[in-house]
Tab-separated table of N, CA and C and ligand atoms in Angstrom:
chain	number	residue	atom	x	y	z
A	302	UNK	N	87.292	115.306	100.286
A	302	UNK	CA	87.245	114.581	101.557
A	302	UNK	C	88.612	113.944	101.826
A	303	UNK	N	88.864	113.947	103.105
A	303	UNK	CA	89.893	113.243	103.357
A	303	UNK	C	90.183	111.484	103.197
A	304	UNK	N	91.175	110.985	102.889
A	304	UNK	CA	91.299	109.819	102.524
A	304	UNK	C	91.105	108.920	104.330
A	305	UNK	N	91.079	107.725	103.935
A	305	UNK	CA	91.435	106.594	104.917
A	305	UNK	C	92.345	106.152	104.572
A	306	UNK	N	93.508	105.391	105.342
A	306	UNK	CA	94.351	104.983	104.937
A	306	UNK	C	94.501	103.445	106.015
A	307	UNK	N	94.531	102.369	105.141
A	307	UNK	CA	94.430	101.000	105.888
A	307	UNK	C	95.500	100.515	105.403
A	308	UNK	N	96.585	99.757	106.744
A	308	UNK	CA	97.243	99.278	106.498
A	308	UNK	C	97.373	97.865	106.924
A	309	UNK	N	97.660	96.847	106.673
A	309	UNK	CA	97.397	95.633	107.613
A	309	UNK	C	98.793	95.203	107.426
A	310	UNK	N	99.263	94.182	108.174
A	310	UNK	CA	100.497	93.684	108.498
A	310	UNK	C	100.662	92.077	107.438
A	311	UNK	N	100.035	91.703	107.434
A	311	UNK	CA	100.099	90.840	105.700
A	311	UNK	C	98.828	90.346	105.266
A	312	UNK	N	99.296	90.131	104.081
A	312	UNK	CA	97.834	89.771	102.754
A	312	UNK	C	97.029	88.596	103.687
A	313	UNK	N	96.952	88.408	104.116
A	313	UNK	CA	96.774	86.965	105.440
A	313	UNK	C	95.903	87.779	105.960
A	314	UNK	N	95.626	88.619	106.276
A	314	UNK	CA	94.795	89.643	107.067
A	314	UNK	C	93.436	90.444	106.092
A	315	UNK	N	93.605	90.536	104.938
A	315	UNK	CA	92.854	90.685	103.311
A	315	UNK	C	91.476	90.463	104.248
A	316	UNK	N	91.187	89.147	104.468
A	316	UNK	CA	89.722	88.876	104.621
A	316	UNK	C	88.918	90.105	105.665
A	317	UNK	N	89.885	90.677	106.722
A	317	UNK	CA	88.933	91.361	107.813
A	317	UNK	C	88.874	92.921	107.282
A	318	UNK	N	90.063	93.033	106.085
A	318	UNK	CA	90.169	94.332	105.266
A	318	UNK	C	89.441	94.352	104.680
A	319	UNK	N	88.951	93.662	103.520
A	319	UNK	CA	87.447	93.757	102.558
A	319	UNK	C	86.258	93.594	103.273
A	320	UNK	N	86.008	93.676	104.784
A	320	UNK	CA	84.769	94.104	105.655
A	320	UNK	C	85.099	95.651	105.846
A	321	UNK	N	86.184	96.384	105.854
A	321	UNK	CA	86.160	97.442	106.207
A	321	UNK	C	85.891	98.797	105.135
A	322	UNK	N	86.758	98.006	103.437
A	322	UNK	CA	86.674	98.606	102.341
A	322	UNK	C	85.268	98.461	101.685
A	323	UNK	N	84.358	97.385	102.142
A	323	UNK	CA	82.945	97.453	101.518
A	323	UNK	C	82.455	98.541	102.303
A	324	UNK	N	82.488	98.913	103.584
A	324	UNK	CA	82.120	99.908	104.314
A	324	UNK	C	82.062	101.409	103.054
A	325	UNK	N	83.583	101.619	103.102
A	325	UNK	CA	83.838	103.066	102.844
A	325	UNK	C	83.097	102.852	101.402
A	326	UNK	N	83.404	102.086	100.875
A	326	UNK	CA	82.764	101.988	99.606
A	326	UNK	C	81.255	102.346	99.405
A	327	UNK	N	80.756	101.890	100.065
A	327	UNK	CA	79.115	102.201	100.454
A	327	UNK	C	78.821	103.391	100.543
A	328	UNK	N	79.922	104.242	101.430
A	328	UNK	CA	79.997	105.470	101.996
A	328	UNK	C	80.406	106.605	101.102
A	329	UNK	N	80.961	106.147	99.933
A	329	UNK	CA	81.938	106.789	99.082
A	329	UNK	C	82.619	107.774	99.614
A	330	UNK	N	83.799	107.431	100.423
A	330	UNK	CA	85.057	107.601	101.289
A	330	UNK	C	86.165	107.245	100.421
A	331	UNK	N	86.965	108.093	99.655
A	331	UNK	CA	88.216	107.623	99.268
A	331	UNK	C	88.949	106.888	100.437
A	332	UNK	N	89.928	105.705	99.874
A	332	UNK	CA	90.705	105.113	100.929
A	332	UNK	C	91.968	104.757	100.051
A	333	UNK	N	93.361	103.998	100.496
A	333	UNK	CA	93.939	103.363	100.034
A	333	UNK	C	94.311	102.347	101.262
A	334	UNK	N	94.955	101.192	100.448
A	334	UNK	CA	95.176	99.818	101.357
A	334	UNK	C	96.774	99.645	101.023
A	335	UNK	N	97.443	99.171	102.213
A	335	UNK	CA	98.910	98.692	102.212
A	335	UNK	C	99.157	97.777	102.958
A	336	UNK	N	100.440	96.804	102.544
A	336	UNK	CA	100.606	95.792	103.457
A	336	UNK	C	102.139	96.692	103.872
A	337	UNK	N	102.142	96.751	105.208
A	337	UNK	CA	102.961	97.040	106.021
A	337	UNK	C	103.130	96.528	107.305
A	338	UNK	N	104.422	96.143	107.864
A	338	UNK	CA	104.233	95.382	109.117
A	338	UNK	C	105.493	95.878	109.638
A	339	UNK	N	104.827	95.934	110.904
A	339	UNK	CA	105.698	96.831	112.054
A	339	UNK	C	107.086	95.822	112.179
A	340	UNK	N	106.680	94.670	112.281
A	340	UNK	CA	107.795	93.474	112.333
A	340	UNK	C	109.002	93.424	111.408
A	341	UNK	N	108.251	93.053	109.538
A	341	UNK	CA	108.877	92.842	108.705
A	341	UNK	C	109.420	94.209	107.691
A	342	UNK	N	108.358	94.987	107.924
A	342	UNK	CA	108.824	95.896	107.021
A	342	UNK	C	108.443	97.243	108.158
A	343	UNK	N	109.503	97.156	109.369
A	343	UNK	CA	109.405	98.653	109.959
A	343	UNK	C	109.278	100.097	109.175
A	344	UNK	N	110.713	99.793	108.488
A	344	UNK	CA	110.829	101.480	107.656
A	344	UNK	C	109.781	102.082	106.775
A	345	UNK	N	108.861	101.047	106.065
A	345	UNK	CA	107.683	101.128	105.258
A	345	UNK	C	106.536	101.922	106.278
A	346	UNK	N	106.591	101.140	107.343
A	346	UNK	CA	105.393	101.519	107.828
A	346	UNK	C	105.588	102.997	109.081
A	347	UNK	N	106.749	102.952	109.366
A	347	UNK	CA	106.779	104.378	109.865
A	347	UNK	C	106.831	105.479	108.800
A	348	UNK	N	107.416	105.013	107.865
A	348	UNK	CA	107.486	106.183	106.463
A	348	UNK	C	105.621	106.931	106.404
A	349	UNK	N	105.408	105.166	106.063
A	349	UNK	CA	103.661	105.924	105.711
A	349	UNK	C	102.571	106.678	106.756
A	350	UNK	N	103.052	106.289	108.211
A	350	UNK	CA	102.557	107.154	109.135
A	350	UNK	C	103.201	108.865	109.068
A	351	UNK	N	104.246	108.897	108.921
A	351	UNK	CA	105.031	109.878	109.011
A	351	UNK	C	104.465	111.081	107.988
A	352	UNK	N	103.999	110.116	106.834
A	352	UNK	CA	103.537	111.208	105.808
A	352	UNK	C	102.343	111.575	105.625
A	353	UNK	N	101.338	110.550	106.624
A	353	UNK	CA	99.710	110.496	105.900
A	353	UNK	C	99.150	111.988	105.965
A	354	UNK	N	99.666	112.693	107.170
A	354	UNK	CA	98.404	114.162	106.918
A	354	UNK	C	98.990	114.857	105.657
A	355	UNK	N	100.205	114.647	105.298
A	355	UNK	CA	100.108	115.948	103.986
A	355	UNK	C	100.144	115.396	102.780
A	356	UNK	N	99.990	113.716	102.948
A	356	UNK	CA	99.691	112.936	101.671
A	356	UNK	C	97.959	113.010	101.800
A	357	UNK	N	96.955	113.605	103.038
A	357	UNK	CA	95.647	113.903	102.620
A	357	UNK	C	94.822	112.832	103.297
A	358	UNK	N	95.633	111.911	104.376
A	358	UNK	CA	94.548	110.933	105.345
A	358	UNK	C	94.256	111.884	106.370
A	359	UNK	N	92.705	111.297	106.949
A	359	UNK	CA	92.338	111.966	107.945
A	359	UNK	C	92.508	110.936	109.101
A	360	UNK	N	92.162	109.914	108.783
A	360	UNK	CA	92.147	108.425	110.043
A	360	UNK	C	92.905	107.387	109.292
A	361	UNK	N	93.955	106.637	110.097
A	361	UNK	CA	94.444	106.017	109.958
A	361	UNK	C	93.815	104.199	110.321
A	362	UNK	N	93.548	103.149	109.814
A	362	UNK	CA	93.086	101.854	110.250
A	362	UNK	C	94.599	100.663	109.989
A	363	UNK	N	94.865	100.150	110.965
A	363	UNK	CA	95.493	99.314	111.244
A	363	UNK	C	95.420	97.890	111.923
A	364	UNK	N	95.513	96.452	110.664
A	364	UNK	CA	95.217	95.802	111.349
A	364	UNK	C	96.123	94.602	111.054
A	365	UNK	N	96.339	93.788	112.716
A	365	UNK	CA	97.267	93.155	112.913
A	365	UNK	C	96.946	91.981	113.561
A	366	UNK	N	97.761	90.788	113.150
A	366	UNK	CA	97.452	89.751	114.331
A	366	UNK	C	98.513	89.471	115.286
A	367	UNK	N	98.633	88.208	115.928
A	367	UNK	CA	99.257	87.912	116.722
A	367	UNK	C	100.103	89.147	117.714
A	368	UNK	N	101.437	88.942	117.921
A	368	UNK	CA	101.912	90.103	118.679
A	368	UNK	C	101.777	91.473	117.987
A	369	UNK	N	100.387	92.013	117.831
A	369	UNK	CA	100.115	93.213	116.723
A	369	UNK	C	100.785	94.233	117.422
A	370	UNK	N	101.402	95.375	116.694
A	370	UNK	CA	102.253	95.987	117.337
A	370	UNK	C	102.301	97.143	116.091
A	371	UNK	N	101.567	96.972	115.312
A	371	UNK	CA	100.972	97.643	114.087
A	371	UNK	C	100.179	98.606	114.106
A	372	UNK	N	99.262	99.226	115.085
A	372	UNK	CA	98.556	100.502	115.202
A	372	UNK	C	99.601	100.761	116.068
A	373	UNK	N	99.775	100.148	117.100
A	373	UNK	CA	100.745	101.550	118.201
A	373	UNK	C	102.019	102.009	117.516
A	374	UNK	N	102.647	101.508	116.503
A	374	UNK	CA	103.544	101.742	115.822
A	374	UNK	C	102.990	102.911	114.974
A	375	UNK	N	102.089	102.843	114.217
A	375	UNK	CA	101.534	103.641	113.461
A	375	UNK	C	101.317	104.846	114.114
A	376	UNK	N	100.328	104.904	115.121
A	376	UNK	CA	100.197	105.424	116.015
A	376	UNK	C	101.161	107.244	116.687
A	377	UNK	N	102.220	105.452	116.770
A	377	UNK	CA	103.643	106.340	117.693
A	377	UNK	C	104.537	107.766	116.308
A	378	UNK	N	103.753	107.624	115.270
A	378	UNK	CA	104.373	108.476	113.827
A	378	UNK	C	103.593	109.619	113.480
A	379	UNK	N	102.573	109.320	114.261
A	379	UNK	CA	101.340	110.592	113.878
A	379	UNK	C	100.616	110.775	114.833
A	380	UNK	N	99.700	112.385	114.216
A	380	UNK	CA	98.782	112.491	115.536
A	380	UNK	C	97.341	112.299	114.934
A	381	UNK	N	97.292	111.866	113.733
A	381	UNK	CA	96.130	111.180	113.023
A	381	UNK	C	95.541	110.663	113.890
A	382	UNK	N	94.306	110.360	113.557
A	382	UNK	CA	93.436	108.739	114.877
A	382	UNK	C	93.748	107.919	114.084
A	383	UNK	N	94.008	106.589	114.794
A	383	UNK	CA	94.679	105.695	114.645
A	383	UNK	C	93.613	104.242	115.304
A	384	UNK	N	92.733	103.898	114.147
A	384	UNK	CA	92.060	102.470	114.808
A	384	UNK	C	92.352	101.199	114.554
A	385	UNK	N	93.020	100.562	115.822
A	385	UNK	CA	93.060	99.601	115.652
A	385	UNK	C	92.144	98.280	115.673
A	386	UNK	N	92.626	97.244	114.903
A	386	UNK	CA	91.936	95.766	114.588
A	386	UNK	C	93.109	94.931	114.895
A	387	UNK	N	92.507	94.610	115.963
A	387	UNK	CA	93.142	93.015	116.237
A	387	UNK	C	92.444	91.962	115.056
A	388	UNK	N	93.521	91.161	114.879
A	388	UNK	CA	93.158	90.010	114.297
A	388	UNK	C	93.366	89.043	114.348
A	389	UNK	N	92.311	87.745	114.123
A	389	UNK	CA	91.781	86.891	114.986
A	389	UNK	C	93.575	85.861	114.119
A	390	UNK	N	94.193	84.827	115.108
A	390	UNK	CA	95.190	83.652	114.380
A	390	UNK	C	94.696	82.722	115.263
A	391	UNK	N	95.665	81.301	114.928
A	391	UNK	CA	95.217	80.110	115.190
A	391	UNK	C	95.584	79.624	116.638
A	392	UNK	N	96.475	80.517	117.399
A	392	UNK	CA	97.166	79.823	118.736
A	392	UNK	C	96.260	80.499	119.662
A	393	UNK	N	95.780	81.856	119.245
A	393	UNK	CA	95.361	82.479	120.467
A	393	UNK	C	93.876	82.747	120.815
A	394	UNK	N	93.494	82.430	119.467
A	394	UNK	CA	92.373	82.755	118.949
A	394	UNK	C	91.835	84.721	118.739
A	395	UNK	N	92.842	85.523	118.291
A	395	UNK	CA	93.257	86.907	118.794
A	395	UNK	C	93.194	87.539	119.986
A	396	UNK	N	93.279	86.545	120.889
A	396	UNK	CA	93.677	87.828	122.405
A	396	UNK	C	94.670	88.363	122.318
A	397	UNK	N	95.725	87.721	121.518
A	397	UNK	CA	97.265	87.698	122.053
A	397	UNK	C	97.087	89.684	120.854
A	398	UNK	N	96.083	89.539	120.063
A	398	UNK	CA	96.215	90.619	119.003
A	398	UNK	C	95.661	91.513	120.157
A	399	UNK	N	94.167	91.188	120.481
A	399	UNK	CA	93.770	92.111	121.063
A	399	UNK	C	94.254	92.931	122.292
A	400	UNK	N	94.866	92.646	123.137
A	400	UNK	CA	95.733	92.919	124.010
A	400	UNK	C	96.978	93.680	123.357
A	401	UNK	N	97.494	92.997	122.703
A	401	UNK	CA	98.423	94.179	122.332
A	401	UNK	C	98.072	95.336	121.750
A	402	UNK	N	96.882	95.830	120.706
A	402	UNK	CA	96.659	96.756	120.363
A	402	UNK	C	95.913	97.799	121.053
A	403	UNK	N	95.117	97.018	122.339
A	403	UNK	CA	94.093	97.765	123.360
A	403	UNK	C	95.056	98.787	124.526
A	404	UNK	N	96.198	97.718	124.798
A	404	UNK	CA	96.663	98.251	125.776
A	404	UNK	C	98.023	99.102	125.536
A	405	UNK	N	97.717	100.469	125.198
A	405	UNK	CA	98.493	101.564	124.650
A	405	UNK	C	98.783	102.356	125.775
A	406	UNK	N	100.210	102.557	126.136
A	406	UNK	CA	100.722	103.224	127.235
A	406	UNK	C	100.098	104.960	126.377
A	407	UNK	N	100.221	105.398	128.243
A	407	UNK	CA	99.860	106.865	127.954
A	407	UNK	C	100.540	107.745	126.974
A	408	UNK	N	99.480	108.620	126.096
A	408	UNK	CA	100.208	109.525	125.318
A	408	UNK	C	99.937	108.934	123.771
A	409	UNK	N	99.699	107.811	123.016
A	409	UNK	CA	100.112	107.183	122.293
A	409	UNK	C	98.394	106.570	122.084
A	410	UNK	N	97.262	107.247	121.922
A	410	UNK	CA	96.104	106.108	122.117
A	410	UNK	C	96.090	105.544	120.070
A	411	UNK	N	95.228	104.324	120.799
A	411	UNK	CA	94.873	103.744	119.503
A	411	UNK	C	93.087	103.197	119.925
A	412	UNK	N	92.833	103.837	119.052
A	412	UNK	CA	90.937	103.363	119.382
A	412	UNK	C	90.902	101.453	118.615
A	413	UNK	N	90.665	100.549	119.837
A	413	UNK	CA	90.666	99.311	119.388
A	413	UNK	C	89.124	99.172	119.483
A	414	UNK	N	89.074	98.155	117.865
A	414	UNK	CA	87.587	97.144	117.603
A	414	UNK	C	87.784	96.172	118.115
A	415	UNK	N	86.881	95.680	117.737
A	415	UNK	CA	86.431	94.458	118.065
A	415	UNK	C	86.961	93.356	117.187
A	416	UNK	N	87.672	91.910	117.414
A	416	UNK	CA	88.473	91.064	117.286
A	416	UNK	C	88.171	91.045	115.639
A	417	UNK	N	88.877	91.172	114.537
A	417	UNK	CA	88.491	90.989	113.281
A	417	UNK	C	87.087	91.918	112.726
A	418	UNK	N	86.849	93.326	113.721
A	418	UNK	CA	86.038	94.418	113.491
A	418	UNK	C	86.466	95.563	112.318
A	419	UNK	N	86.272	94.370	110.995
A	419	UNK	CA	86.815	95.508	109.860
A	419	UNK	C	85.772	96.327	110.032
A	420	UNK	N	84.665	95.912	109.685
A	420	UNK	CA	82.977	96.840	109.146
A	420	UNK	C	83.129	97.756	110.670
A	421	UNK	N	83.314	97.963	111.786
A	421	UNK	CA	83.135	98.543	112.932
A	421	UNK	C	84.670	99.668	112.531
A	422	UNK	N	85.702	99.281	112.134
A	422	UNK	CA	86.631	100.685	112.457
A	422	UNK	C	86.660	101.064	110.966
A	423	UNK	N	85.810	100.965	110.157
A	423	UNK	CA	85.301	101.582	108.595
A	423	UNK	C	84.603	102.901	109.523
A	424	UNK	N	83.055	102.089	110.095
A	424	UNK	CA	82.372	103.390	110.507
A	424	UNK	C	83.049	104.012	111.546
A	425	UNK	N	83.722	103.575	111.693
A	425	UNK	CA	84.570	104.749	112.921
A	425	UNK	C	85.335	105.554	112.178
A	426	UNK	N	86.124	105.369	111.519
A	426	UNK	CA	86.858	106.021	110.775
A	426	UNK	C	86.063	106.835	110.165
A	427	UNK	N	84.356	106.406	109.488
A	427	UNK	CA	83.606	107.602	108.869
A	427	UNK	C	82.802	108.430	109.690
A	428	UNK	N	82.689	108.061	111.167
A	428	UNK	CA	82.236	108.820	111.989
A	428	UNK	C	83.184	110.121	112.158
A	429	UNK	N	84.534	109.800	112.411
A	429	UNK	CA	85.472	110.728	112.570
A	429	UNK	C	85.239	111.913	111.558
A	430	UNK	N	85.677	111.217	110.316
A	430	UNK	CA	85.481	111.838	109.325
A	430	UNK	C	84.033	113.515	109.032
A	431	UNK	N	83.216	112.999	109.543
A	431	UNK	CA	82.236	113.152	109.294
A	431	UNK	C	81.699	114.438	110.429
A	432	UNK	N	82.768	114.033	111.427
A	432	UNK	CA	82.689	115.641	112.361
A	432	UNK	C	82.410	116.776	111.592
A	433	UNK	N	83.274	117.148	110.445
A	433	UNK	CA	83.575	118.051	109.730
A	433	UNK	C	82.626	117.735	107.989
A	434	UNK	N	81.739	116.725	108.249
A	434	UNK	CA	81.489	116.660	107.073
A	434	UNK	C	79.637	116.471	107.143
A	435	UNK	N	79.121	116.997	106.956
A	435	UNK	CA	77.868	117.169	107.148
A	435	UNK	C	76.922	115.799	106.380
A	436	UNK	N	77.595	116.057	105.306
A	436	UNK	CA	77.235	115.245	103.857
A	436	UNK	C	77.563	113.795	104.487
A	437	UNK	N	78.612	113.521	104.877
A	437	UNK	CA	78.848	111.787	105.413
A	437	UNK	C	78.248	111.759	106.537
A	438	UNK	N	77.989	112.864	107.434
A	438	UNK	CA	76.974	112.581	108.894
A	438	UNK	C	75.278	112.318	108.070
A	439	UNK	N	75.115	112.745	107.011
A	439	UNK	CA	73.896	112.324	106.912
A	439	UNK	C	73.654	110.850	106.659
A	440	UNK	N	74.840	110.433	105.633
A	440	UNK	CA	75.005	109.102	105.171
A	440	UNK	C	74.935	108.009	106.093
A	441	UNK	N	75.602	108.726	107.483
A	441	UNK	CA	75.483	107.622	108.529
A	441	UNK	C	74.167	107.437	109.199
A	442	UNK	N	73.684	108.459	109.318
A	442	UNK	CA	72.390	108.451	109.982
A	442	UNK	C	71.169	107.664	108.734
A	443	UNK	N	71.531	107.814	107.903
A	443	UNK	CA	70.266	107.045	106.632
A	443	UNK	C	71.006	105.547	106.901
A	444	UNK	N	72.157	105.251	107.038
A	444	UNK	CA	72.548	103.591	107.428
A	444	UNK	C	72.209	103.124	109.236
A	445	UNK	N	72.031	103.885	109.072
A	445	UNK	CA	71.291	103.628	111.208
A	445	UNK	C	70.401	103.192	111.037
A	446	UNK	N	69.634	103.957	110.134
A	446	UNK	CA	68.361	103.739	110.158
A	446	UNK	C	67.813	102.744	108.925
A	447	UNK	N	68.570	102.773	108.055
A	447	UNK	CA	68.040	101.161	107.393
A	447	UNK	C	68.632	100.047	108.121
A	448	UNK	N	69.950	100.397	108.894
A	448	UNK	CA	69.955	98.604	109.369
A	448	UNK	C	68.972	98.518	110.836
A	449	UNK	N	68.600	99.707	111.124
A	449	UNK	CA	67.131	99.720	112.590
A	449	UNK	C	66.115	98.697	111.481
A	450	UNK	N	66.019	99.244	110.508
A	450	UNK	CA	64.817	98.939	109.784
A	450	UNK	C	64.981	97.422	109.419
A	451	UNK	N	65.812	96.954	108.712
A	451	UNK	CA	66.276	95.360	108.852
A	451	UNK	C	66.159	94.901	110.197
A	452	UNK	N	66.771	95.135	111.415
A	452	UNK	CA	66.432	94.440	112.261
A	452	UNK	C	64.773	94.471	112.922
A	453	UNK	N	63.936	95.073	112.636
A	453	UNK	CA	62.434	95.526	112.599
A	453	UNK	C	61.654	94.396	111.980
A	454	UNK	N	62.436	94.720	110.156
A	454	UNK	CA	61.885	93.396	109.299
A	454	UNK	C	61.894	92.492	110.004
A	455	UNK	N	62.877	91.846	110.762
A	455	UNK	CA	63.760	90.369	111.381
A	455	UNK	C	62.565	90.007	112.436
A	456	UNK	N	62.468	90.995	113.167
A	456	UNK	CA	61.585	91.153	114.256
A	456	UNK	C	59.943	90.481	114.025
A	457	UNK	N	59.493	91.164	112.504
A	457	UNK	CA	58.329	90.770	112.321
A	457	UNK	C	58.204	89.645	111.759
A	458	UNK	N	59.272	89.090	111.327
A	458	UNK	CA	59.147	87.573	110.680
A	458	UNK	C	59.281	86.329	111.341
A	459	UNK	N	60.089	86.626	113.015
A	459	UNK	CA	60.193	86.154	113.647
A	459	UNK	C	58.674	85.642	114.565
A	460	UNK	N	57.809	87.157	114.539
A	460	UNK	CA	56.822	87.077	115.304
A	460	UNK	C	55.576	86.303	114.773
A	461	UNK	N	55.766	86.049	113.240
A	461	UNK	CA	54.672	85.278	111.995
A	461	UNK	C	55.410	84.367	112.381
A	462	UNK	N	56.807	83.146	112.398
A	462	UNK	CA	57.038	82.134	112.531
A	462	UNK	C	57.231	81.832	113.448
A	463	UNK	N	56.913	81.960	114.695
A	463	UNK	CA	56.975	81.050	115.980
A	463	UNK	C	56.218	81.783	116.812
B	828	RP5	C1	100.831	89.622	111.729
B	828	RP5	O1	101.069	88.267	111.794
B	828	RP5	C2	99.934	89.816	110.555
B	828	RP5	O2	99.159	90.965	110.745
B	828	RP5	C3	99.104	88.571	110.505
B	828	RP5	O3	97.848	88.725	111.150
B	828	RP5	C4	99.954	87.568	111.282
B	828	RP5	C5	100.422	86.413	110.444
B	828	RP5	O4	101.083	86.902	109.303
B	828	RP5	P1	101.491	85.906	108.120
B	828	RP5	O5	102.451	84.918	108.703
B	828	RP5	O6	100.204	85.271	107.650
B	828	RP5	O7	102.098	86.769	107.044
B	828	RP5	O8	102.005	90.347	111.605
């Protein structure tokens, strides 16, 4: 199977990454994780876009805060899919992320989550994946349907207590 490859722009960002790596993990999705930032460490992070299809990624996850500029960068190096995560900081409360990563001039897309949506661009990334993979399309469909089934449970416990 093809790898994931997550990069986030600093260890500061860790918390919305271990929502995305419990994902694949679940999924048993090889992945690897890097801190790379479009800002501080440009050459790093165009290097690793530049190389991911014949180093064996299929989807690329990128996540950034403030002026994130970290998937479209990524992005702008490959023709991988490329999902971005805004992430949430203290001035803007992540618009200032989300906006920059949503709004990708033509030619250049980046599929954006939802504000600090590690667990959401995991399954995207294994949805992708999974075009071509029969075995992880089943995996997703048995997690549809146990978290249908949790929210069901929720449903009936709700309807015994009030
Ligand atoms: C972004 O700036 C990072 O992705 C992070 O979300 C934010 C703050 O980075 P640190 O100052 O915590 O390293 O580039």
């Amino acid at each position: 199977m093809k790898k994931v490859g997550i990069i986030m722009g600093s260890d500061s960002d860790l918390p919305v990454i271990r929502k995305a790596v419990e994902q694949l993990e679940a999924l048993g999705i090889p992945y690897e994780v890097h801190v790379y930032s479009a800002h501080r460490t440009p050459v790093q992070a165009r290097d690793f876009a530049v190389g991911a299809r014949e180093n064996g990624f299929g989807v690329l996850i990128a996540a950034a805060g403030m002026a994130a500029h970290l998937a479209g960068a990524i992005a702008a190096n490959t023709t991988l899919p490329v999902i971005g995560i805004p992430c949430r900081s203290a001035a803007l409360d992540g618009m200032d992320a989300l906006l920059a990563t949503v709004m990708m001039p033509r030619g250049i897309p980046v599929a954006t989550v939802a504000i600090d949506g590690g667990a959401n661009a995991a399954l995207l990334a294994a949805q992708i994946l999974a075009v071509e993979d029969a075995a992880l399309a089943a995996k997703l469909d048995d997690k549809r349907a146990s978290d249908a089934a949790a929210v069901l449970r929720k449903d009936a416990e709700i309807m015994q207590n009030l």
